[in-house]
């Protein structure tokens, strides 16, 4: 995360919130795939361009958990 903030010329709102949000979600058994992928990008485990394909589904219908 330090590398991300060092490279930005603007305030990166919410970066410090990603980990606590995921912990709270896990404690409540809530899935947050977008936030999980943001964290993966921040940690260098995923490229930003790779997020979109993983979030698309064949239909726009909601899926059950």
PDB file of C-alpha atoms in Angstrom:
ATOM      1  CA  UNK A   1       0.000   0.000   0.000  1.00  0.00           C
ATOM      2  CA  UNK A   2       2.892   2.358   0.696  1.00  0.00           C
ATOM      3  CA  UNK A   3       4.001   2.075  -2.934  1.00  0.00           C
ATOM      4  CA  UNK A   4       0.495   3.000  -4.080  1.00  0.00           C
ATOM      5  CA  UNK A   5       0.328   6.099  -1.913  1.00  0.00           C
ATOM      6  CA  UNK A   6       3.871   7.139  -2.862  1.00  0.00           C
ATOM      7  CA  UNK A   7       3.004   7.017  -6.563  1.00  0.00           C
ATOM      8  CA  UNK A   8      -0.220   9.019  -6.286  1.00  0.00           C
ATOM      9  CA  UNK A   9      -0.384  12.771  -6.587  1.00  0.00           C
ATOM     10  CA  UNK A  10      -3.868  12.785  -5.042  1.00  0.00           C
ATOM     11  CA  UNK A  11      -5.433  11.523  -1.843  1.00  0.00           C
ATOM     12  CA  UNK A  12      -6.239   7.828  -2.074  1.00  0.00           C
ATOM     13  CA  UNK A  13      -9.451   7.842  -0.082  1.00  0.00           C
ATOM     14  CA  UNK A  14     -10.408   4.532   1.411  1.00  0.00           C
ATOM     15  CA  UNK A  15      -7.107   2.661   1.034  1.00  0.00           C
ATOM     16  CA  UNK A  16      -6.683   2.324   4.781  1.00  0.00           C
ATOM     17  CA  UNK A  17     -10.264   1.050   5.064  1.00  0.00           C
ATOM     18  CA  UNK A  18      -9.934  -2.006   2.818  1.00  0.00           C
ATOM     19  CA  UNK A  19      -8.498  -4.422   5.400  1.00  0.00           C
ATOM     20  CA  UNK A  20     -10.852  -3.428   8.256  1.00  0.00           C
ATOM     21  CA  UNK A  21     -13.823  -3.647   5.888  1.00  0.00           C
ATOM     22  CA  UNK A  22     -12.859  -7.179   4.882  1.00  0.00           C
ATOM     23  CA  UNK A  23     -12.388  -8.211   8.518  1.00  0.00           C
ATOM     24  CA  UNK A  24     -15.814  -6.862   9.453  1.00  0.00           C
ATOM     25  CA  UNK A  25     -17.361  -8.581   6.435  1.00  0.00           C
ATOM     26  CA  UNK A  26     -15.720 -11.885   7.376  1.00  0.00           C
ATOM     27  CA  UNK A  27     -16.955 -11.538  10.968  1.00  0.00           C
ATOM     28  CA  UNK A  28     -20.500 -11.085   9.624  1.00  0.00           C
ATOM     29  CA  UNK A  29     -20.095 -13.787   6.934  1.00  0.00           C
ATOM     30  CA  UNK A  30     -20.601 -11.258   4.123  1.00  0.00           C
ATOM     31  CA  UNK A  31     -18.847 -11.732   0.790  1.00  0.00           C
ATOM     32  CA  UNK A  32     -17.247  -8.624  -0.716  1.00  0.00           C
ATOM     33  CA  UNK A  33     -15.514  -9.722  -3.925  1.00  0.00           C
ATOM     34  CA  UNK A  34     -14.877  -6.207  -5.218  1.00  0.00           C
ATOM     35  CA  UNK A  35     -13.148  -5.147  -2.008  1.00  0.00           C
ATOM     36  CA  UNK A  36     -11.188  -8.429  -1.978  1.00  0.00           C
ATOM     37  CA  UNK A  37      -9.949  -7.702  -5.475  1.00  0.00           C
ATOM     38  CA  UNK A  38      -9.035  -4.118  -4.589  1.00  0.00           C
ATOM     39  CA  UNK A  39      -6.885  -5.541  -1.799  1.00  0.00           C
ATOM     40  CA  UNK A  40      -5.301  -8.032  -4.205  1.00  0.00           C
ATOM     41  CA  UNK A  41      -4.353  -5.140  -6.503  1.00  0.00           C
ATOM     42  CA  UNK A  42      -2.988  -3.125  -3.593  1.00  0.00           C
ATOM     43  CA  UNK A  43      -0.860  -6.080  -2.486  1.00  0.00           C
ATOM     44  CA  UNK A  44       0.417  -6.706  -6.013  1.00  0.00           C
ATOM     45  CA  UNK A  45      -1.322 -10.086  -6.352  1.00  0.00           C
ATOM     46  CA  UNK A  46      -3.547  -8.874  -9.187  1.00  0.00           C
ATOM     47  CA  UNK A  47      -3.296  -6.329 -11.979  1.00  0.00           C
ATOM     48  CA  UNK A  48      -6.039  -3.654 -12.057  1.00  0.00           C
ATOM     49  CA  UNK A  49      -6.942  -4.603 -15.639  1.00  0.00           C
ATOM     50  CA  UNK A  50      -7.762  -8.135 -14.453  1.00  0.00           C
ATOM     51  CA  UNK A  51     -10.569  -7.080 -12.091  1.00  0.00           C
ATOM     52  CA  UNK A  52     -13.351  -6.453 -14.624  1.00  0.00           C
ATOM     53  CA  UNK A  53     -13.446  -9.922 -16.220  1.00  0.00           C
ATOM     54  CA  UNK A  54     -13.744 -11.588 -12.813  1.00  0.00           C
ATOM     55  CA  UNK A  55     -16.774  -9.488 -11.890  1.00  0.00           C
ATOM     56  CA  UNK A  56     -18.844 -10.105 -14.984  1.00  0.00           C
ATOM     57  CA  UNK A  57     -21.480 -12.797 -15.177  1.00  0.00           C
ATOM     58  CA  UNK A  58     -23.385 -14.294 -18.051  1.00  0.00           C
ATOM     59  CA  UNK A  59     -26.581 -12.570 -16.941  1.00  0.00           C
ATOM     60  CA  UNK A  60     -27.505  -9.482 -14.993  1.00  0.00           C
ATOM     61  CA  UNK A  61     -29.669 -11.572 -12.690  1.00  0.00           C
ATOM     62  CA  UNK A  62     -28.763 -11.506  -8.995  1.00  0.00           C
ATOM     63  CA  UNK A  63     -27.188 -14.701  -7.741  1.00  0.00           C
ATOM     64  CA  UNK A  64     -28.014 -16.359  -4.465  1.00  0.00           C
ATOM     65  CA  UNK A  65     -25.323 -16.797  -1.843  1.00  0.00           C
TER      66      UNK A  65
END
